[in-house]
PDB file of C-alpha atoms in Angstrom:
ATOM      1  CA  UNK W   1      -5.760  -3.286 -39.558  1.00  0.00           C
ATOM      2  CA  UNK W   2      -2.635  -1.188 -39.984  1.00  0.00           C
ATOM      3  CA  UNK W   3      -2.152  -2.306 -43.597  1.00  0.00           C
ATOM      4  CA  UNK W   4      -5.839  -1.668 -44.377  1.00  0.00           C
ATOM      5  CA  UNK W   5      -5.645   1.836 -42.842  1.00  0.00           C
ATOM      6  CA  UNK W   6      -2.458   2.596 -44.792  1.00  0.00           C
ATOM      7  CA  UNK W   7      -4.156   1.398 -47.996  1.00  0.00           C
ATOM      8  CA  UNK W   8      -7.107   3.668 -47.337  1.00  0.00           C
ATOM      9  CA  UNK W   9      -4.814   6.623 -46.639  1.00  0.00           C
ATOM     10  CA  UNK W  10      -2.818   5.941 -49.807  1.00  0.00           C
ATOM     11  CA  UNK W  11      -6.018   5.674 -51.868  1.00  0.00           C
ATOM     12  CA  UNK W  12      -7.282   8.946 -50.373  1.00  0.00           C
ATOM     13  CA  UNK W  13      -4.023  10.699 -51.253  1.00  0.00           C
ATOM     14  CA  UNK W  14      -4.103   9.397 -54.821  1.00  0.00           C
ATOM     15  CA  UNK W  15      -7.735  10.409 -55.283  1.00  0.00           C
ATOM     16  CA  UNK W  16      -7.186  13.848 -53.762  1.00  0.00           C
ATOM     17  CA  UNK W  17      -4.310  14.466 -56.168  1.00  0.00           C
ATOM     18  CA  UNK W  18      -6.586  13.384 -59.019  1.00  0.00           C
ATOM     19  CA  UNK W  19      -9.150  15.962 -57.920  1.00  0.00           C
ATOM     20  CA  UNK W  20     -11.540  13.637 -56.094  1.00  0.00           C
ATOM     21  CA  UNK W  21     -11.444  13.560 -52.328  1.00  0.00           C
ATOM     22  CA  UNK W  22     -12.607  10.406 -50.581  1.00  0.00           C
ATOM     23  CA  UNK W  23     -12.386   9.579 -46.903  1.00  0.00           C
ATOM     24  CA  UNK W  24     -14.128   6.394 -45.813  1.00  0.00           C
ATOM     25  CA  UNK W  25     -15.908   6.593 -42.485  1.00  0.00           C
ATOM     26  CA  UNK W  26     -13.270   4.473 -40.692  1.00  0.00           C
ATOM     27  CA  UNK W  27     -10.521   6.830 -41.818  1.00  0.00           C
ATOM     28  CA  UNK W  28     -12.756   9.833 -41.163  1.00  0.00           C
ATOM     29  CA  UNK W  29     -12.900   8.811 -37.502  1.00  0.00           C
ATOM     30  CA  UNK W  30      -9.102   8.549 -37.335  1.00  0.00           C
ATOM     31  CA  UNK W  31      -8.546  11.838 -39.170  1.00  0.00           C
ATOM     32  CA  UNK W  32     -11.706  13.631 -38.023  1.00  0.00           C
ATOM     33  CA  UNK W  33     -11.808  17.385 -38.183  1.00  0.00           C
ATOM     34  CA  UNK W  34     -11.866  18.852 -34.709  1.00  0.00           C
ATOM     35  CA  UNK W  35     -15.162  20.719 -34.645  1.00  0.00           C
ATOM     36  CA  UNK W  36     -14.001  22.734 -31.638  1.00  0.00           C
ATOM     37  CA  UNK W  37     -10.961  24.013 -33.527  1.00  0.00           C
ATOM     38  CA  UNK W  38     -11.008  27.707 -34.381  1.00  0.00           C
ATOM     39  CA  UNK W  39     -12.356  28.304 -37.870  1.00  0.00           C
ATOM     40  CA  UNK W  40      -9.304  30.347 -38.812  1.00  0.00           C
ATOM     41  CA  UNK W  41      -7.301  27.130 -38.461  1.00  0.00           C
ATOM     42  CA  UNK W  42      -9.925  25.113 -40.339  1.00  0.00           C
ATOM     43  CA  UNK W  43     -10.194  27.424 -43.348  1.00  0.00           C
ATOM     44  CA  UNK W  44      -9.863  24.466 -45.707  1.00  0.00           C
ATOM     45  CA  UNK W  45     -13.334  23.398 -44.585  1.00  0.00           C
ATOM     46  CA  UNK W  46     -14.955  26.650 -45.755  1.00  0.00           C
ATOM     47  CA  UNK W  47     -12.411  27.774 -48.301  1.00  0.00           C
ATOM     48  CA  UNK W  48     -14.188  30.809 -49.781  1.00  0.00           C
ATOM     49  CA  UNK W  49     -13.187  33.775 -47.610  1.00  0.00           C
ATOM     50  CA  UNK W  50     -16.356  35.716 -48.477  1.00  0.00           C
ATOM     51  CA  UNK W  51     -18.569  32.773 -47.529  1.00  0.00           C
ATOM     52  CA  UNK W  52     -16.609  32.290 -44.296  1.00  0.00           C
ATOM     53  CA  UNK W  53     -16.885  36.012 -43.448  1.00  0.00           C
ATOM     54  CA  UNK W  54     -20.640  35.978 -44.069  1.00  0.00           C
ATOM     55  CA  UNK W  55     -21.013  33.110 -41.624  1.00  0.00           C
ATOM     56  CA  UNK W  56     -18.697  34.507 -38.966  1.00  0.00           C
ATOM     57  CA  UNK W  57     -20.517  37.853 -38.800  1.00  0.00           C
ATOM     58  CA  UNK W  58     -23.022  36.025 -36.606  1.00  0.00           C
ATOM     59  CA  UNK W  59     -20.414  35.688 -33.847  1.00  0.00           C
ATOM     60  CA  UNK W  60     -19.223  39.040 -32.607  1.00  0.00           C
ATOM     61  CA  UNK W  61     -16.022  38.912 -30.550  1.00  0.00           C
ATOM     62  CA  UNK W  62     -16.057  35.126 -30.264  1.00  0.00           C
ATOM     63  CA  UNK W  63     -13.718  32.412 -31.433  1.00  0.00           C
ATOM     64  CA  UNK W  64     -15.516  30.647 -34.250  1.00  0.00           C
ATOM     65  CA  UNK W  65     -15.617  26.856 -34.305  1.00  0.00           C
ATOM     66  CA  UNK W  66     -17.393  24.383 -36.546  1.00  0.00           C
ATOM     67  CA  UNK W  67     -19.641  23.459 -33.598  1.00  0.00           C
ATOM     68  CA  UNK W  68     -20.721  27.104 -33.302  1.00  0.00           C
ATOM     69  CA  UNK W  69     -21.360  27.253 -37.038  1.00  0.00           C
ATOM     70  CA  UNK W  70     -23.485  24.112 -36.771  1.00  0.00           C
ATOM     71  CA  UNK W  71     -25.524  25.802 -34.045  1.00  0.00           C
ATOM     72  CA  UNK W  72     -26.655  28.626 -36.353  1.00  0.00           C
ATOM     73  CA  UNK W  73     -30.308  28.274 -37.296  1.00  0.00           C
ATOM     74  CA  UNK W  74     -32.968  30.027 -39.336  1.00  0.00           C
ATOM     75  CA  UNK W  75     -31.975  32.000 -42.432  1.00  0.00           C
ATOM     76  CA  UNK W  76     -28.510  32.752 -43.774  1.00  0.00           C
ATOM     77  CA  UNK W  77     -28.663  35.879 -45.926  1.00  0.00           C
ATOM     78  CA  UNK W  78     -25.607  36.184 -48.150  1.00  0.00           C
ATOM     79  CA  UNK W  79     -26.702  38.549 -50.930  1.00  0.00           C
ATOM     80  CA  UNK W  80     -24.057  40.423 -52.910  1.00  0.00           C
ATOM     81  CA  UNK W  81     -21.118  38.924 -50.985  1.00  0.00           C
ATOM     82  CA  UNK W  82     -18.959  37.896 -53.987  1.00  0.00           C
ATOM     83  CA  UNK W  83     -19.151  34.260 -52.878  1.00  0.00           C
ATOM     84  CA  UNK W  84     -17.735  31.853 -55.464  1.00  0.00           C
ATOM     85  CA  UNK W  85     -17.552  28.549 -53.611  1.00  0.00           C
ATOM     86  CA  UNK W  86     -20.073  26.965 -51.215  1.00  0.00           C
ATOM     87  CA  UNK W  87     -17.724  24.218 -50.040  1.00  0.00           C
ATOM     88  CA  UNK W  88     -18.370  23.670 -46.347  1.00  0.00           C
ATOM     89  CA  UNK W  89     -22.087  24.487 -46.524  1.00  0.00           C
ATOM     90  CA  UNK W  90     -22.870  21.103 -44.962  1.00  0.00           C
ATOM     91  CA  UNK W  91     -21.548  22.420 -41.624  1.00  0.00           C
ATOM     92  CA  UNK W  92     -24.521  24.813 -41.515  1.00  0.00           C
ATOM     93  CA  UNK W  93     -26.713  21.883 -40.572  1.00  0.00           C
ATOM     94  CA  UNK W  94     -29.407  23.876 -38.757  1.00  0.00           C
ATOM     95  CA  UNK W  95     -29.946  26.608 -41.354  1.00  0.00           C
ATOM     96  CA  UNK W  96     -33.267  26.053 -43.119  1.00  0.00           C
ATOM     97  CA  UNK W  97     -33.164  28.940 -45.606  1.00  0.00           C
ATOM     98  CA  UNK W  98     -30.215  30.190 -47.662  1.00  0.00           C
ATOM     99  CA  UNK W  99     -30.167  33.357 -49.751  1.00  0.00           C
ATOM    100  CA  UNK W 100     -27.215  33.533 -52.146  1.00  0.00           C
ATOM    101  CA  UNK W 101     -28.738  36.006 -54.590  1.00  0.00           C
ATOM    102  CA  UNK W 102     -26.288  37.892 -56.815  1.00  0.00           C
ATOM    103  CA  UNK W 103     -22.976  36.187 -56.081  1.00  0.00           C
ATOM    104  CA  UNK W 104     -20.390  34.461 -58.276  1.00  0.00           C
ATOM    105  CA  UNK W 105     -21.351  30.849 -57.550  1.00  0.00           C
ATOM    106  CA  UNK W 106     -20.596  28.498 -60.425  1.00  0.00           C
ATOM    107  CA  UNK W 107     -21.726  25.200 -58.913  1.00  0.00           C
ATOM    108  CA  UNK W 108     -23.711  23.873 -56.007  1.00  0.00           C
ATOM    109  CA  UNK W 109     -21.681  21.243 -54.135  1.00  0.00           C
ATOM    110  CA  UNK W 110     -23.213  17.809 -53.556  1.00  0.00           C
ATOM    111  CA  UNK W 111     -22.555  18.179 -49.844  1.00  0.00           C
ATOM    112  CA  UNK W 112     -25.613  20.449 -49.650  1.00  0.00           C
ATOM    113  CA  UNK W 113     -27.718  17.307 -50.006  1.00  0.00           C
ATOM    114  CA  UNK W 114     -26.563  16.293 -46.496  1.00  0.00           C
ATOM    115  CA  UNK W 115     -28.541  19.188 -45.004  1.00  0.00           C
ATOM    116  CA  UNK W 116     -31.709  17.665 -43.553  1.00  0.00           C
ATOM    117  CA  UNK W 117     -33.338  20.927 -42.406  1.00  0.00           C
ATOM    118  CA  UNK W 118     -33.011  22.945 -45.619  1.00  0.00           C
ATOM    119  CA  UNK W 119     -36.382  24.194 -46.873  1.00  0.00           C
ATOM    120  CA  UNK W 120     -35.371  26.892 -49.350  1.00  0.00           C
ATOM    121  CA  UNK W 121     -32.385  28.265 -51.199  1.00  0.00           C
ATOM    122  CA  UNK W 122     -32.190  31.318 -53.438  1.00  0.00           C
ATOM    123  CA  UNK W 123     -29.390  30.977 -55.976  1.00  0.00           C
ATOM    124  CA  UNK W 124     -30.737  33.531 -58.444  1.00  0.00           C
ATOM    125  CA  UNK W 125     -28.317  35.674 -60.434  1.00  0.00           C
ATOM    126  CA  UNK W 126     -25.172  33.562 -60.170  1.00  0.00           C
ATOM    127  CA  UNK W 127     -23.129  31.682 -62.791  1.00  0.00           C
ATOM    128  CA  UNK W 128     -24.434  28.147 -62.310  1.00  0.00           C
ATOM    129  CA  UNK W 129     -24.505  26.006 -65.463  1.00  0.00           C
ATOM    130  CA  UNK W 130     -25.174  22.493 -64.089  1.00  0.00           C
ATOM    131  CA  UNK W 131     -28.591  21.741 -62.619  1.00  0.00           C
ATOM    132  CA  UNK W 132     -27.791  18.255 -61.259  1.00  0.00           C
ATOM    133  CA  UNK W 133     -27.645  19.173 -57.554  1.00  0.00           C
ATOM    134  CA  UNK W 134     -30.408  21.755 -57.950  1.00  0.00           C
ATOM    135  CA  UNK W 135     -32.693  19.074 -59.395  1.00  0.00           C
ATOM    136  CA  UNK W 136     -31.876  16.759 -56.473  1.00  0.00           C
ATOM    137  CA  UNK W 137     -32.742  19.544 -54.017  1.00  0.00           C
ATOM    138  CA  UNK W 138     -36.070  20.063 -55.787  1.00  0.00           C
ATOM    139  CA  UNK W 139     -36.729  16.296 -55.603  1.00  0.00           C
ATOM    140  CA  UNK W 140     -36.091  16.592 -51.840  1.00  0.00           C
ATOM    141  CA  UNK W 141     -38.886  19.219 -51.666  1.00  0.00           C
ATOM    142  CA  UNK W 142     -36.518  22.162 -51.263  1.00  0.00           C
ATOM    143  CA  UNK W 143     -37.862  25.421 -52.694  1.00  0.00           C
ATOM    144  CA  UNK W 144     -35.101  26.460 -55.121  1.00  0.00           C
ATOM    145  CA  UNK W 145     -34.856  29.761 -56.977  1.00  0.00           C
ATOM    146  CA  UNK W 146     -32.151  29.431 -59.618  1.00  0.00           C
ATOM    147  CA  UNK W 147     -33.383  32.089 -62.047  1.00  0.00           C
ATOM    148  CA  UNK W 148     -30.926  34.279 -63.963  1.00  0.00           C
ATOM    149  CA  UNK W 149     -28.219  31.608 -64.157  1.00  0.00           C
ATOM    150  CA  UNK W 150     -26.717  29.895 -67.189  1.00  0.00           C
ATOM    151  CA  UNK W 151     -28.396  26.521 -66.749  1.00  0.00           C
ATOM    152  CA  UNK W 152     -29.175  24.938 -70.088  1.00  0.00           C
ATOM    153  CA  UNK W 153     -32.807  23.961 -70.395  1.00  0.00           C
ATOM    154  CA  UNK W 154     -33.790  20.703 -72.045  1.00  0.00           C
TER     155      UNK W 154
END
């Protein structure tokens, strides 16, 4: 078991250096992110400071943890926040409507497909060029507004 775990860790390190990050579920349990850890210490999870600040505004004078973020529900309105990166969006597992109108988002991360409660997302007026994840969201019956982007049609 030790050799297998070391092999998995080594593979994860190699892939992360190559730009692809992979943590199998067995390793994920060993190296799990502490969801009760303060978000300031877990800033690698939600790396975009503007995105993180938009989320944390919901918790006045409280220590923010990933569990608290997961407890947010309803709509997340993040218009005009200069957000560039949505990494970590999968921790907002109870949000059903996202509004990211007029930001600087260039891509929608695949992790958004993990969100089971998402019903709508407004990504209009950003810098998105690839429609792959957007098309998957639409196939999952998510109402997507991606107007005014740079997605090539056809």
